Amino acid sequence: MNDWPEGWSGDNRGSGYGRGSASARPESARVMRQVRRGATPPPGPGPSAPPYGAGVPQQPSYTDGRGYGDDGYDSGYNTGQVYGGAGGGQGPGRQGRPAPNWRRRIKWTAITVVTVLVVTTVGTYFWADSKLNREVDLSKVIERPGAGEGTNYLIVGSDSREGMTDEQKKDLHTGSAEGKRTDSMMILHTGDNGSTLISLPRDSDVEIPSFVGSESGKKYPGTGRHTKLNAAYAEDGPELLVRTIEHNTGLRLDHYVEIGFAGFANIVDAVGGVEMDIPQDIKDKKSGADFKKGKQTLDGEQALAFVRTRYALAGSDLDRTKNQQKFLSALAGQVATPSTVLNPFKLYPTMGAGLDSLVVDKDMGLFDLASMFWAMKNVSGGEGTSMNMPISGSVGGNLKWDDAKVKKLVQELKNDEKVTVSGN
C-alpha cells in the first residue's frame, strides 16, 4: 500500500490531475482554504501538512473557532453575515435609524402654524379694508365743536334701495321711492365709563345751520330755518346731517357709519338670523311686520320689517327707535360670538355682506369699526346705556328736545362721565 501522497495509482496520479494541467498537485490543493479548528498545535516533531505549492498564498488560520485568524480577518461564513444577512448584527457601513427629534418637530410645527395664522390674518385685514366704502368726507363739515373724551359714532340706517331688484323691493316691503332718506339715526359714545347708545328720532325739530355743499363746495348761510332732522340728510347727504347734529347738540362726531335696506337684511341672513324677544303682537302692512309676542329668530326680511315698524306701536317713532336699539345691539352681539368669529364659513360671508353695504367716513378704519360693534354688543349685554334723546314736547308736529337735559347729557359725554340723564 502506498503512503500519501505518493501512493496514488492509476488516473489519480501524475499528469492526469487537472486533465493536462502542468501542476504536479491537484487543483483543489491550490484553491481550497486551509481551515483549522481549535487551537494551533505547537511546533515540534510529528506529521505536518504538505508543503504549499509555488504561487499559492498562505491562507489564514481560524484558530478561535469563530473565524478570526492572526490578522483579524473574518470571512463571515461562520456568522452568516457575509452579505449582511440574518446574522443578528449590522452589515458593513450600515447604521440604525436615529430616534425622531420631537423637540425639533414641535418647533417647526409651531412656526408653520403661526406663519399660516399671520398670513391669513394680514390677508383678511387687507381684503376687508379694501371693501370699506369710504365715501363721506367729514373735512367738508364746517364750524365743528371741539373734540371731547372718548369716541362718538353717528350710525345711520337709510332707506336706500340702490342695487335692489323689483322682487327684493316687493319682498322687503320697501316701496320704490327714488333717492334715499334716513330711517334711523343713533349716536354711540364709547369710553372708559362704558358705552351709551342714543337714538335721535327722525321727526326731531332742528335748525339747519350754515353749511358747505358736499358736491358744489358752495357755502349756504344759515337762515334759522327749522325742519325735521331727516330732512337734513335728504337735502345734502351725510355731511349736512353731521353738521346739523353737531350744531344742535354741541357734540363732535368722530365717525360716520351708514347701512341701507338690502345690506341690513344681508347681514342678518349671513349670521343665521338674530334672536329677539318681541314684547307684543305686531302687525303692520306698511313694513310687512307680522309677529307674535315672545322669543323668535328673525331672518333678514323679518328683521327689516321689525326695525321699520312704527304705525303699529303706541309710541310711534319713539317706540320704533327703542326697537332699533334692541335689534342692533342683539345683531352686534351675534356677530361677535365665537360661533361667528371662529367659523370662516360664517365669518367671511358676514364680513362680506356687511362691508359691501356699509358707507363710512374717510378716516374710518377696521379697528374703529370693530370697536363700534364691540361697544354695541356691550350695550346689549347690560354693560352700557341705551336711551332716546330727551324730549320735552312737540312743535309744529315735530318732536322738541329738552334743552336742559340735552345740554347735561352732552357735557357728560364730552367728559366721558357716567351718563345720569334719562331719555324718553
Short mmCIF file of C-alpha atoms in Angstrom, two decimals, residues 74-398:
data_model
loop_
_atom_site.label_atom_id
_atom_site.label_comp_id
_atom_site.label_asym_id
_atom_site.label_seq_id
_atom_site.Cartn_x
_atom_site.Cartn_y
_atom_site.Cartn_z
CA ASP A 74 -13.26 37.36 9.15
CA SER A 75 -14.80 35.93 6.01
CA GLY A 76 -18.18 35.87 7.68
CA TYR A 77 -19.02 32.33 6.77
CA ASN A 78 -19.30 31.29 10.40
CA THR A 79 -21.71 34.06 11.36
CA GLY A 80 -23.90 34.30 8.29
CA GLN A 81 -23.01 38.00 7.85
CA VAL A 82 -21.15 37.83 4.54
CA TYR A 83 -23.93 39.67 2.75
CA GLY A 84 -25.47 41.42 5.73
CA GLY A 85 -27.86 38.56 6.27
CA ALA A 86 -29.74 37.49 9.35
CA GLY A 87 -26.72 37.06 11.50
CA GLY A 88 -28.02 39.39 14.23
CA GLY A 89 -25.78 42.41 13.53
CA GLN A 90 -25.38 45.36 11.19
CA GLY A 91 -23.66 44.91 7.83
CA PRO A 92 -20.51 46.85 6.95
CA GLY A 93 -21.23 50.61 6.67
CA ARG A 94 -24.88 50.37 7.84
CA GLN A 95 -26.29 52.18 10.87
CA GLY A 96 -29.70 52.06 12.62
CA ARG A 97 -32.37 54.82 12.01
CA PRO A 98 -31.91 57.65 14.53
CA ALA A 99 -34.69 58.36 17.04
CA PRO A 100 -37.02 61.23 15.94
CA ASN A 101 -36.19 64.67 17.33
CA TRP A 102 -39.57 65.62 18.78
CA ARG A 103 -38.45 68.99 20.05
CA ARG A 104 -37.38 69.94 16.54
CA ARG A 105 -40.62 68.67 15.04
CA ILE A 106 -42.76 70.57 17.57
CA LYS A 107 -40.73 73.73 16.98
CA TRP A 108 -41.20 73.68 13.21
CA THR A 109 -44.88 72.73 13.50
CA ALA A 110 -45.44 75.72 15.79
CA ILE A 111 -43.56 78.01 13.41
CA THR A 112 -45.66 76.77 10.47
CA VAL A 113 -48.95 77.26 12.34
CA VAL A 114 -48.01 80.77 13.47
CA THR A 115 -46.89 81.70 9.95
CA VAL A 116 -50.19 80.49 8.45
CA LEU A 117 -52.19 82.42 11.06
CA VAL A 118 -50.22 85.61 10.49
CA VAL A 119 -50.52 85.39 6.70
CA THR A 120 -54.26 84.65 6.95
CA THR A 121 -54.85 87.49 9.40
CA VAL A 122 -52.90 90.02 7.35
CA GLY A 123 -54.60 88.88 4.15
CA THR A 124 -58.04 89.11 5.76
CA TYR A 125 -57.28 92.59 7.06
CA PHE A 126 -56.29 93.98 3.67
CA TRP A 127 -59.22 92.19 1.98
CA ALA A 128 -61.70 93.65 4.46
CA ASP A 129 -60.11 97.09 4.42
CA SER A 130 -60.38 97.23 0.64
CA LYS A 131 -64.14 96.58 0.82
CA LEU A 132 -64.96 99.58 3.02
CA ASN A 133 -66.84 102.30 1.11
CA ARG A 134 -65.17 105.45 2.47
CA GLU A 135 -67.43 107.96 0.74
CA VAL A 136 -68.14 110.53 3.48
CA ASP A 137 -65.68 113.39 3.87
CA LEU A 138 -66.10 114.97 7.31
CA SER A 139 -63.44 117.54 6.45
CA LYS A 140 -66.18 119.33 4.48
CA VAL A 141 -68.14 119.93 7.69
CA ILE A 142 -67.56 123.48 8.91
CA GLU A 143 -67.64 125.18 12.35
CA ARG A 144 -67.22 121.94 14.26
CA PRO A 145 -67.32 121.65 18.08
CA GLY A 146 -64.13 120.83 19.96
CA ALA A 147 -63.24 117.19 20.49
CA GLY A 148 -64.01 115.59 23.84
CA GLU A 149 -63.01 112.39 25.61
CA GLY A 150 -63.95 109.04 24.11
CA THR A 151 -65.25 108.40 20.60
CA ASN A 152 -68.63 109.32 19.07
CA TYR A 153 -70.11 107.42 16.12
CA LEU A 154 -73.14 108.54 14.13
CA ILE A 155 -74.92 105.38 12.95
CA VAL A 156 -77.47 105.91 10.18
CA GLY A 157 -79.94 103.49 8.68
CA SER A 158 -81.03 104.74 5.27
CA ASP A 159 -83.94 103.67 3.13
CA SER A 160 -81.69 103.41 0.08
CA ARG A 161 -82.93 100.87 -2.42
CA GLU A 162 -79.78 101.05 -4.52
CA GLY A 163 -78.93 97.72 -6.15
CA MET A 164 -82.26 96.11 -5.20
CA THR A 165 -84.34 94.25 -7.76
CA ASP A 166 -88.08 94.78 -8.07
CA GLU A 167 -88.61 91.39 -6.45
CA GLN A 168 -86.44 92.34 -3.46
CA LYS A 169 -88.30 95.63 -3.06
CA LYS A 170 -91.55 93.70 -3.01
CA ASP A 171 -90.30 91.04 -0.57
CA LEU A 172 -88.83 93.60 1.80
CA HIS A 173 -91.82 95.98 1.54
CA THR A 174 -89.55 98.94 0.78
CA GLY A 175 -91.52 100.58 -1.99
CA SER A 176 -89.78 102.15 -4.98
CA ALA A 177 -89.08 105.70 -3.88
CA GLU A 178 -86.11 107.32 -5.61
CA GLY A 179 -83.09 108.63 -3.71
CA LYS A 180 -82.58 107.86 -0.04
CA ARG A 181 -83.65 109.14 3.35
CA THR A 182 -82.65 108.33 6.91
CA ASP A 183 -84.88 105.79 8.58
CA SER A 184 -82.93 105.82 11.87
CA MET A 185 -80.12 107.84 13.47
CA MET A 186 -78.14 106.99 16.60
CA ILE A 187 -75.14 108.37 18.43
CA LEU A 188 -72.90 105.72 20.00
CA HIS A 189 -70.40 107.00 22.57
CA THR A 190 -67.55 104.73 23.68
CA GLY A 191 -65.14 105.49 26.50
CA ASP A 192 -63.78 104.44 29.88
CA ASN A 193 -67.18 104.64 31.56
CA GLY A 194 -68.98 102.23 29.28
CA SER A 195 -70.97 102.75 26.10
CA THR A 196 -74.04 104.90 25.55
CA LEU A 197 -76.41 104.48 22.60
CA ILE A 198 -78.72 107.45 21.97
CA SER A 199 -81.47 107.40 19.34
CA LEU A 200 -82.32 110.62 17.52
CA PRO A 201 -85.97 110.49 16.35
CA ARG A 202 -86.25 111.26 12.66
CA ASP A 203 -89.04 113.78 13.45
CA SER A 204 -86.84 115.78 15.85
CA ASP A 205 -87.19 119.55 15.41
CA VAL A 206 -83.77 121.01 14.48
CA GLU A 207 -82.26 124.14 12.96
CA ILE A 208 -80.45 123.81 9.64
CA PRO A 209 -77.22 125.84 10.07
CA SER A 210 -74.86 127.32 7.51
CA PHE A 211 -73.01 124.66 5.56
CA VAL A 212 -70.82 123.98 2.55
CA GLY A 213 -72.41 121.89 -0.18
CA SER A 214 -70.84 118.43 -0.35
CA GLU A 215 -70.90 118.44 -4.15
CA SER A 216 -70.88 122.11 -5.13
CA GLY A 217 -68.48 123.37 -2.49
CA LYS A 218 -70.68 126.44 -2.21
CA LYS A 219 -71.37 127.90 1.23
CA TYR A 220 -75.02 128.25 2.21
CA PRO A 221 -75.69 130.70 5.06
CA GLY A 222 -77.92 129.74 7.94
CA THR A 223 -81.37 131.29 7.97
CA GLY A 224 -82.73 129.94 11.25
CA ARG A 225 -84.88 127.50 9.33
CA HIS A 226 -86.30 124.63 11.39
CA THR A 227 -87.31 121.27 9.99
CA LYS A 228 -87.28 117.55 10.77
CA LEU A 229 -83.86 116.03 11.36
CA ASN A 230 -84.10 113.56 8.49
CA ALA A 231 -84.67 116.44 6.07
CA ALA A 232 -81.04 117.50 6.51
CA TYR A 233 -79.88 114.18 5.08
CA ALA A 234 -82.35 114.40 2.19
CA GLU A 235 -81.15 117.94 1.39
CA ASP A 236 -77.36 117.42 1.16
CA GLY A 237 -76.49 113.95 2.43
CA PRO A 238 -74.29 112.76 5.30
CA GLU A 239 -72.14 115.89 5.59
CA LEU A 240 -75.12 118.18 6.23
CA LEU A 241 -76.63 115.65 8.62
CA VAL A 242 -73.41 115.63 10.67
CA ARG A 243 -73.23 119.43 10.55
CA THR A 244 -76.86 119.74 11.72
CA ILE A 245 -76.46 117.33 14.66
CA GLU A 246 -73.22 118.93 15.81
CA HIS A 247 -74.79 122.42 15.59
CA ASN A 248 -77.89 121.44 17.57
CA THR A 249 -76.10 119.38 20.25
CA GLY A 250 -72.59 120.83 20.55
CA LEU A 251 -71.18 117.26 20.42
CA ARG A 252 -68.42 116.47 17.93
CA LEU A 253 -68.99 113.32 15.85
CA ASP A 254 -65.79 111.40 15.13
CA HIS A 255 -67.06 108.77 12.69
CA TYR A 256 -69.98 108.12 10.37
CA VAL A 257 -71.48 104.71 9.51
CA GLU A 258 -74.46 104.13 7.22
CA ILE A 259 -76.24 100.98 6.06
CA GLY A 260 -79.10 100.55 3.59
CA PHE A 261 -82.09 98.22 3.49
CA ALA A 262 -80.53 95.43 1.43
CA GLY A 263 -77.25 95.45 3.35
CA PHE A 264 -79.06 95.24 6.67
CA ALA A 265 -81.07 92.21 5.59
CA ASN A 266 -77.99 90.51 4.10
CA ILE A 267 -76.00 90.83 7.34
CA VAL A 268 -78.82 89.29 9.36
CA ASP A 269 -79.08 86.34 6.96
CA ALA A 270 -75.29 85.88 6.91
CA VAL A 271 -75.15 85.34 10.69
CA GLY A 272 -78.04 82.89 10.54
CA GLY A 273 -80.69 85.20 11.98
CA VAL A 274 -80.97 87.11 15.25
CA GLU A 275 -83.00 86.03 18.26
CA MET A 276 -85.35 88.67 19.65
CA ASP A 277 -87.86 88.73 22.48
CA ILE A 278 -90.75 90.67 20.98
CA PRO A 279 -92.80 92.22 23.79
CA GLN A 280 -96.16 92.31 21.97
CA ASP A 281 -98.01 91.13 18.90
CA ILE A 282 -97.12 93.35 15.94
CA LYS A 283 -98.89 93.59 12.59
CA ASP A 284 -98.02 96.41 10.19
CA LYS A 285 -98.92 96.26 6.49
CA LYS A 286 -96.59 99.10 5.53
CA SER A 287 -93.44 97.48 6.94
CA GLY A 288 -94.63 93.91 6.40
CA ALA A 289 -94.28 93.07 10.12
CA ASP A 290 -96.40 90.18 11.40
CA PHE A 291 -95.07 88.89 14.74
CA LYS A 292 -96.42 87.13 17.77
CA LYS A 293 -95.25 88.01 21.25
CA GLY A 294 -92.27 86.02 22.56
CA LYS A 295 -88.78 84.86 21.64
CA GLN A 296 -88.12 84.09 18.00
CA THR A 297 -85.27 84.18 15.47
CA LEU A 298 -85.71 86.81 12.78
CA ASP A 299 -84.26 86.43 9.30
CA GLY A 300 -83.23 89.40 7.17
CA GLU A 301 -86.69 90.16 5.79
CA GLN A 302 -88.36 89.89 9.20
CA ALA A 303 -85.64 91.95 10.90
CA LEU A 304 -86.05 94.81 8.43
CA ALA A 305 -89.80 94.79 8.98
CA PHE A 306 -89.29 94.83 12.76
CA VAL A 307 -86.95 97.85 12.85
CA ARG A 308 -89.10 99.84 10.39
CA THR A 309 -92.41 99.34 12.15
CA ARG A 310 -93.89 102.42 13.83
CA TYR A 311 -97.58 102.67 12.89
CA ALA A 312 -98.44 99.58 14.93
CA LEU A 313 -96.70 100.93 18.03
CA ALA A 314 -98.32 103.17 20.64
CA GLY A 315 -95.28 105.46 20.87
CA SER A 316 -94.84 105.57 17.07
CA ASP A 317 -91.32 106.78 16.22
CA LEU A 318 -90.10 106.77 19.85
CA ASP A 319 -91.04 103.12 20.27
CA ARG A 320 -89.52 102.31 16.92
CA THR A 321 -86.16 103.79 17.95
CA LYS A 322 -86.19 101.59 21.06
CA ASN A 323 -86.78 98.51 18.92
CA GLN A 324 -83.98 99.58 16.59
CA GLN A 325 -81.58 99.89 19.54
CA LYS A 326 -82.52 96.46 20.86
CA PHE A 327 -82.12 94.81 17.50
CA LEU A 328 -78.83 96.45 16.51
CA SER A 329 -77.33 95.56 19.89
CA ALA A 330 -78.51 91.96 19.51
CA LEU A 331 -77.12 91.84 15.96
CA ALA A 332 -73.74 93.14 17.13
CA GLY A 333 -73.73 90.53 19.87
CA GLN A 334 -74.47 87.78 17.35
CA VAL A 335 -71.68 88.95 15.03
CA ALA A 336 -69.18 88.95 17.92
CA THR A 337 -69.94 85.42 19.15
CA PRO A 338 -67.28 82.65 18.80
CA SER A 339 -69.67 80.69 16.56
CA THR A 340 -69.34 83.51 14.01
CA VAL A 341 -65.81 84.79 14.59
CA LEU A 342 -64.18 81.33 14.67
CA ASN A 343 -66.19 79.88 11.80
CA PRO A 344 -64.72 81.03 8.46
CA PHE A 345 -67.79 79.74 6.60
CA LYS A 346 -69.89 82.23 8.58
CA LEU A 347 -67.35 84.96 9.30
CA TYR A 348 -66.36 85.76 5.72
CA PRO A 349 -69.94 85.89 4.34
CA THR A 350 -70.91 88.12 7.28
CA MET A 351 -67.95 90.43 6.74
CA GLY A 352 -68.56 90.47 3.01
CA ALA A 353 -72.26 91.28 3.39
CA GLY A 354 -71.59 93.99 5.96
CA LEU A 355 -68.58 95.67 4.39
CA ASP A 356 -70.13 95.73 0.93
CA SER A 357 -73.18 97.59 2.22
CA LEU A 358 -71.59 99.99 4.73
CA VAL A 359 -70.79 103.60 3.87
CA VAL A 360 -68.27 105.18 6.25
CA ASP A 361 -66.16 108.31 6.58
CA LYS A 362 -62.71 108.55 5.03
CA ASP A 363 -60.92 108.21 8.37
CA MET A 364 -62.77 105.07 9.46
CA GLY A 365 -60.55 102.02 9.91
CA LEU A 366 -61.34 98.40 10.59
CA PHE A 367 -60.29 98.75 14.21
CA ASP A 368 -62.69 101.68 14.62
CA LEU A 369 -65.46 99.59 13.10
CA ALA A 370 -64.66 96.63 15.35
CA SER A 371 -64.65 98.93 18.38
CA MET A 372 -68.10 100.20 17.40
CA PHE A 373 -69.55 96.70 17.11
CA TRP A 374 -67.97 95.65 20.39
CA ALA A 375 -69.45 98.69 22.15
CA MET A 376 -72.90 97.89 20.78
CA LYS A 377 -72.50 94.30 21.99
CA ASN A 378 -71.72 95.63 25.48
CA VAL A 379 -74.89 97.71 25.39
CA SER A 380 -76.96 94.62 24.64
CA GLY A 381 -75.13 92.74 27.40
CA GLY A 382 -76.12 95.29 30.02
CA GLU A 383 -72.69 96.93 30.27
CA GLY A 384 -73.88 100.18 28.69
CA THR A 385 -76.83 102.55 28.43
CA SER A 386 -79.43 102.90 25.70
CA MET A 387 -81.87 105.78 25.55
CA ASN A 388 -83.74 108.23 23.34
CA MET A 389 -82.78 111.87 23.10
CA PRO A 390 -84.71 113.63 25.92
CA ILE A 391 -87.96 115.12 24.56
CA SER A 392 -89.93 117.94 26.18
CA GLY A 393 -92.90 118.08 23.79
CA SER A 394 -93.68 118.93 20.18
CA VAL A 395 -93.62 121.97 17.97
CA GLY A 396 -95.30 122.20 14.57
CA GLY A 397 -95.75 118.42 14.56
CA ASN A 398 -92.05 117.80 15.28
#
